[in-house]
Structures are given as C-alpha cells and as structure tokens.
Short mmCIF file of C-alpha atoms in Angstrom, two decimals:
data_model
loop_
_atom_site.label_atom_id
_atom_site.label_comp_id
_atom_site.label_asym_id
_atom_site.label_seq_id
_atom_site.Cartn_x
_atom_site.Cartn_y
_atom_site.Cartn_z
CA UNK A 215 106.54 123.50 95.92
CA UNK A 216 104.02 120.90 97.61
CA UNK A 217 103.01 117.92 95.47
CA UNK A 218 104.11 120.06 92.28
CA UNK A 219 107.12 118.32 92.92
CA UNK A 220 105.85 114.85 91.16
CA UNK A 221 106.79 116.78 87.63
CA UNK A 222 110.36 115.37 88.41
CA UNK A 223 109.01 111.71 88.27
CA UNK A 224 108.05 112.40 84.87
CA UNK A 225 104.95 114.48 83.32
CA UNK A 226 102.86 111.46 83.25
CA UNK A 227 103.10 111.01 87.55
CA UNK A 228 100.00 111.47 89.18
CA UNK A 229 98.49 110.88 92.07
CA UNK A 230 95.60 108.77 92.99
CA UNK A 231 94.52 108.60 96.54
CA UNK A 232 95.53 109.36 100.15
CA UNK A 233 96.91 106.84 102.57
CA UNK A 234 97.59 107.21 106.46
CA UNK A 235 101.01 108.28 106.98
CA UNK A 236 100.47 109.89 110.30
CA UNK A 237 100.90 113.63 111.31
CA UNK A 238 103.93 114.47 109.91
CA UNK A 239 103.97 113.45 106.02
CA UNK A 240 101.37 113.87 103.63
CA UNK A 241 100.87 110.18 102.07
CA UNK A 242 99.32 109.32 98.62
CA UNK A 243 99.34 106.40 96.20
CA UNK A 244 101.07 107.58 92.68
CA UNK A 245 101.11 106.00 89.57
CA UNK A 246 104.65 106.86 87.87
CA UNK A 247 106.24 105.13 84.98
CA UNK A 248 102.85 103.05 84.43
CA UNK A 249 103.08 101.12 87.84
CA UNK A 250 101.64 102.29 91.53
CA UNK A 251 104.09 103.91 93.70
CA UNK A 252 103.44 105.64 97.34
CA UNK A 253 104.57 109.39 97.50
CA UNK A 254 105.34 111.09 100.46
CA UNK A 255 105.65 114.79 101.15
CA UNK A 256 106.94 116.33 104.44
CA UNK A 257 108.75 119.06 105.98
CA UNK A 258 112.31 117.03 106.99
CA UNK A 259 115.29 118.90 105.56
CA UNK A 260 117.80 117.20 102.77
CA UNK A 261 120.37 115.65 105.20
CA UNK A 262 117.73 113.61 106.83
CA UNK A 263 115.95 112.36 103.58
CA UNK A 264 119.71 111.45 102.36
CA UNK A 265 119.84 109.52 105.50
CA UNK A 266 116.69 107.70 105.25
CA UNK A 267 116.57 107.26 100.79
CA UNK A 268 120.06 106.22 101.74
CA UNK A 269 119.47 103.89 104.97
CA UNK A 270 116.51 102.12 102.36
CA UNK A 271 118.25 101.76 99.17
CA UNK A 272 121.28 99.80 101.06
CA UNK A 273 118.59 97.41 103.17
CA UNK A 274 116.96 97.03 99.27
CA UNK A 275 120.30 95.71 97.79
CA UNK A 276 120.97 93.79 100.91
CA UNK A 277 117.70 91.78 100.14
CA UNK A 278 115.34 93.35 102.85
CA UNK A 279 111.72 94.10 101.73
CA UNK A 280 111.35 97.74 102.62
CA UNK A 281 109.69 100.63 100.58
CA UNK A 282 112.81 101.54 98.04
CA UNK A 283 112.99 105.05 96.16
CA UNK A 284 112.15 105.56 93.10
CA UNK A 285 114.53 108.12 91.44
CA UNK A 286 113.25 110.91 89.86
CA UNK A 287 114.36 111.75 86.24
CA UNK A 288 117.32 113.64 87.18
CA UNK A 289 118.28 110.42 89.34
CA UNK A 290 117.84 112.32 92.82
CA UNK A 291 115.94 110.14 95.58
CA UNK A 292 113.93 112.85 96.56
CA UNK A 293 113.38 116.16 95.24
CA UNK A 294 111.39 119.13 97.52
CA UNK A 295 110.38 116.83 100.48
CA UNK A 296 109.35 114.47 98.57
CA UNK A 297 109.97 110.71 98.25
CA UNK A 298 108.60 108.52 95.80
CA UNK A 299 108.83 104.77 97.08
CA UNK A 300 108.03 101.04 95.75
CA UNK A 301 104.48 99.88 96.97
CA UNK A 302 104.31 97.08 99.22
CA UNK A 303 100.90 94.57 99.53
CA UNK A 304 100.36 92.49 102.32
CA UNK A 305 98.84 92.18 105.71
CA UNK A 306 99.51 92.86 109.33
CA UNK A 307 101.28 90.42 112.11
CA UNK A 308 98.44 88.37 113.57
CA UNK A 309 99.96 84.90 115.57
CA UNK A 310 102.95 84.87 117.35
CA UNK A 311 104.73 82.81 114.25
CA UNK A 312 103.70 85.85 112.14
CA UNK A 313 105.26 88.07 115.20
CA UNK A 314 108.20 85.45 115.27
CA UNK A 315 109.53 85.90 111.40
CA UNK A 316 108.73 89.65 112.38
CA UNK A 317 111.62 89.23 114.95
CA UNK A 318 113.96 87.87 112.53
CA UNK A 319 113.28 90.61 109.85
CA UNK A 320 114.47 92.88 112.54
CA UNK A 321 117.41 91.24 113.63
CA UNK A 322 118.81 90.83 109.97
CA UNK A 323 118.23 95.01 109.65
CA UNK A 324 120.46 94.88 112.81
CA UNK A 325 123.31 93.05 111.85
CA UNK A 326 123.11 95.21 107.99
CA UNK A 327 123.28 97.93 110.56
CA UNK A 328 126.01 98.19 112.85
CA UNK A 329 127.72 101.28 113.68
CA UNK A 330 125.31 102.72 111.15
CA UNK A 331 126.00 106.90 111.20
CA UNK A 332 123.20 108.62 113.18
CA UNK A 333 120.39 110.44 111.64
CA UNK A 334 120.82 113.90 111.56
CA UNK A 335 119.85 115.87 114.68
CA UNK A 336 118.58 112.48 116.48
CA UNK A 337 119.79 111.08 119.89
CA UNK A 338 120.24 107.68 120.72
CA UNK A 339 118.43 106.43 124.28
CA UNK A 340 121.88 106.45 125.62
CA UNK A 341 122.20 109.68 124.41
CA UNK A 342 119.03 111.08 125.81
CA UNK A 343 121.00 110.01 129.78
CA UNK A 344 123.13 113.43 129.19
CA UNK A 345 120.97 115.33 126.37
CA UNK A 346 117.86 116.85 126.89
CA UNK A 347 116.79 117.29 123.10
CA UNK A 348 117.04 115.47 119.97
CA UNK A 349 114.92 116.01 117.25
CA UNK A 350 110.85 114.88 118.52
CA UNK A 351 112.16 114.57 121.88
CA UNK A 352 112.24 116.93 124.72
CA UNK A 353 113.00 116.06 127.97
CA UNK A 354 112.63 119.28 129.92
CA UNK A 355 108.93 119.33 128.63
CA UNK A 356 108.04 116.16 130.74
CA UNK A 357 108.01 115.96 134.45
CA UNK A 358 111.68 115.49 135.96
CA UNK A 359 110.25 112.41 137.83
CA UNK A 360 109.48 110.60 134.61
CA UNK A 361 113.07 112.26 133.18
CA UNK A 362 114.68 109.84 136.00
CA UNK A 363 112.66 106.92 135.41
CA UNK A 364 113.17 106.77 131.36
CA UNK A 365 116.81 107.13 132.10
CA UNK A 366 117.43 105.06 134.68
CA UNK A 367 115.54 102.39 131.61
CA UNK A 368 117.96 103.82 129.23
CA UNK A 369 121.17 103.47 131.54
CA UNK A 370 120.99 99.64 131.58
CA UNK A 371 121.67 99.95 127.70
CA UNK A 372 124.80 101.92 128.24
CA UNK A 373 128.10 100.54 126.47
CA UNK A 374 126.41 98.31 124.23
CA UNK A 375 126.75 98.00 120.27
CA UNK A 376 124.45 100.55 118.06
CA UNK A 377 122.48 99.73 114.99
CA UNK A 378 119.76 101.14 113.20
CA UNK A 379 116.69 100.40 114.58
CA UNK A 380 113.13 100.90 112.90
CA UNK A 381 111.77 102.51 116.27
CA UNK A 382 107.81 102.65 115.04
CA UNK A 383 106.65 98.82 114.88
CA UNK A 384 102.95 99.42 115.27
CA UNK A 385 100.99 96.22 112.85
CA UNK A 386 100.53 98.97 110.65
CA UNK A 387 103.90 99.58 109.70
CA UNK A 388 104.41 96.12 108.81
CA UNK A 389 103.38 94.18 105.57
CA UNK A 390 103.41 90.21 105.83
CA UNK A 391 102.51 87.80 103.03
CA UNK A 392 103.46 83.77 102.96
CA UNK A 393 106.77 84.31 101.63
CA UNK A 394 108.46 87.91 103.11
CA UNK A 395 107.98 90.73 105.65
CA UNK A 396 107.88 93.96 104.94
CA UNK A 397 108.91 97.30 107.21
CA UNK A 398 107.40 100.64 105.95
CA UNK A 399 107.21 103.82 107.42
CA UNK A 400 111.07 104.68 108.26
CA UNK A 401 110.18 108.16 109.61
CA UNK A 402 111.38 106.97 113.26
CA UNK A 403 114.30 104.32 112.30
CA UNK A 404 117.62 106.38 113.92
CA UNK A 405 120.81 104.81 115.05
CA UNK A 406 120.27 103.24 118.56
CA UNK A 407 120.63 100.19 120.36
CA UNK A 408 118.88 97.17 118.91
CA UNK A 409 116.67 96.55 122.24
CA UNK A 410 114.62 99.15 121.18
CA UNK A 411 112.95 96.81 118.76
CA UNK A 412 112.52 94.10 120.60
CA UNK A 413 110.12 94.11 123.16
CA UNK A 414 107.69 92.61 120.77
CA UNK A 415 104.43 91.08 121.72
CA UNK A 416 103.99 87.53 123.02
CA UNK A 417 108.16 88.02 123.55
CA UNK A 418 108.36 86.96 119.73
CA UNK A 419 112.19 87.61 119.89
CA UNK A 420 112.47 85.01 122.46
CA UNK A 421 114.64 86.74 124.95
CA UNK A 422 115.21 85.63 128.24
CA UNK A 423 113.67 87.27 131.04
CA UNK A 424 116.05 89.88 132.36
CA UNK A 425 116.74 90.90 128.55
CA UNK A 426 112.94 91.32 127.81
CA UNK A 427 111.79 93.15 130.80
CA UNK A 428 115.31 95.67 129.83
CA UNK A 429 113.91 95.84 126.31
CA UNK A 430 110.30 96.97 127.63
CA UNK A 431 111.78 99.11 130.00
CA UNK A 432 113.95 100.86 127.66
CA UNK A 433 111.15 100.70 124.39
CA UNK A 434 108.29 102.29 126.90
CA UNK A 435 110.27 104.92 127.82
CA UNK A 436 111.48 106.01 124.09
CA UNK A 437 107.69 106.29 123.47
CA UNK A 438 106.98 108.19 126.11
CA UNK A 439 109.45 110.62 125.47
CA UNK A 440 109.21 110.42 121.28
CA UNK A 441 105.83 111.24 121.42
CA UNK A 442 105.21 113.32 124.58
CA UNK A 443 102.49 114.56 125.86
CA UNK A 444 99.51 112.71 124.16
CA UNK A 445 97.61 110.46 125.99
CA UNK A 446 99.34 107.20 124.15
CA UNK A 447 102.96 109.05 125.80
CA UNK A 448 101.49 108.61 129.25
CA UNK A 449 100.35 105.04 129.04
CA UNK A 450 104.09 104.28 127.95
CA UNK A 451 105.58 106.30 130.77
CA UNK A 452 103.17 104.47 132.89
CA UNK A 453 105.01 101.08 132.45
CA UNK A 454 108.06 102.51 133.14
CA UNK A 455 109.15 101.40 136.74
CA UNK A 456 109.54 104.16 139.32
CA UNK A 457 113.21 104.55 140.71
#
C-alpha cells in the first residue's frame, strides 16, 4: 500500500517533506485536518504498532509530551504501517540543567510504566542472559567474548522492577522548549529495566557512583548488541569492561 495509505486520514492528507527517521521508517511531515502532522511508514507488523500507538496514547493522557496518534477516519491508530502522529517543535538538550529536566521526564515515563507488558517479540537485557534473539538483537552474530561481557553488564540488573524504557535517547530524539520536554522516536522503547535510560551525560540523573557506572555498563552493552555490527556497535562494546 506504501504512503497510499494517508487516504484513511482523510482525502485532503498530504504530505509535504521528508524528515530523518533513521533506517527503518520512512518519515515525512503531513498536513491532515488543516494542521502539520509527522507520518511514518515502516515494515513492523500490527501487534507491535498496537503496542507502541497504545504505549503513546496512555503517556499522552497521563500528561507526558510525546508524539500522540492521530486516528484515522475509521478511528484506527494506524492503518498499513502507518502512523500518523502530533508534531512536536523544540530543540535539543544542551547544559546539564537541560540534561537534568531530561532525567526527570524519564523517570515520570518510569513510574507510568511499571510492569508495562513487553513489546512483541522484544527481550529485556535480563532476558538477553538466557536468550540469544529478540527482535534487532542477535547474540550469536557477535563474538562470544563480547556475549560474556554484555551479560555479565546485564546480570547486575537481574531481579529488579521492569518499566518501559525509551531505549534511543540520542539529542535528536528529544524536543526541549522553556516550559516541557519532549521524547519522539519510540521505535526502540520495550519493557526493560529503567537503568537503561539512565546513564545520561554529565550523570544528569544524579546517581551515585556504583549505580551510574551499572547503568553505563548495562546501556553500552544494549547498544552494542541492538545495533550490531556497525562501527557505532563496537565503540559501545568497547566500554564494556572485560570479565
């Protein structure tokens, strides 16, 4: 169907220009209704776009700035792999107070969060310490010596509470302005535990040493594996402490 699929956002949806939504989505500004939108068109099947419309329309009504779908006509939140959300201005994190109220976005998504179902075919970290596959990841396609070192980061997580956690907190994917923060780009967030967003720059979450350096540990070692084997995977795996 491709972007043919803005027809159910009514006949007067359009689209305007292309964004950066990385390798996996398609990304364009749309105008629908009369106001400007973003539209995004990928390959993920219907249970995980239910998870995600679902994960954002609950933050939404919680009072959490985040890119809410727009329903089609029919009411659906996405229709033929593709989701129609609110557009969000603002800028990127740039001082470590900016980084700071970053820190407390994330920890109110946390507590709207727990025990939050896991997306469909994803693995937790914790998971990933018995599993070899979940979804982007693939353990038996990285070197068993960096296997043991990302889960011997992940095993100082085990037993603790899950969440949902956004998982992709590049300054890109975040949208400040003087009064409210904004998280976009959900196509990581997955149930897991809430250290995985933490490790923040400048330690903006204020955590005390030993809970830091576990939070880098464990964050370096989900990117290594999430995104293995480009030369950004490496770096991460890099950091992560041999055994």
């Amino acid at each position: 169907m491709g972007w043919e699929a803005l027809r159910h956002w009514g006949a007067d949806a359009v689209r305007v220009r292309p964004l950066s939504g990385g390798v996996a989505n398609d990304v364009w500004s749309v105008h629908v209704d009369g106001r400007l939108a973003v539209g995004r068109l990928g390959s993920r099947g219907d249970a995980d776009l239910a998870w995600e419309t679902g994960l954002l329309v609950h933050l939404d009504h919680a009072g959490l700035t985040v890119p809410a779908p727009i329903p089609a006509k029919d009411g659906r939140l996405f229709a033929d792999g593709l989701v129609v959300m609110t557009h969000l201005e603002g800028g990127p994190p740039e001082t470590r107070a900016d980084w700071r109220r970053v820190a407390g976005t994330l920890r109110e998504l946390h507590r709207l969060t727990r025990g939050w179902p896991q997306r469909p075919g994803w693995r937790s970290s914790t998971d990933l310490l018995h599993a070899d596959t979940g979804t982007r990841v693939d353990l038996n396609a990285m070197p068993p010596e960096g296997v043991a070192r990302c889960r011997a980061a992940w095993a100082r997580l085990a037993g603790r509470p899950t969440c949902v956690v956004h998982g992709d907190l590049n300054p890109g994917n975040i949208r400040m302005t003087a009064d409210r923060v904004a998280l976009i780009d959900w196509d990581e967030s997955h149930a897991d535990v809430p250290d995985l967003d933490l490790a923040l720059p400048g330690n903006a979450a204020d955590l005390d040493d030993d809970a830091h350096d576990i939070a880098a540990q464990a964050s370096a070692a989900w990117q290594a594996a999430v995104c293995w084997d480009d030369d950004y995977s490496h770096k991460r795996l890099a950091e992560v402490r041999a055994i």
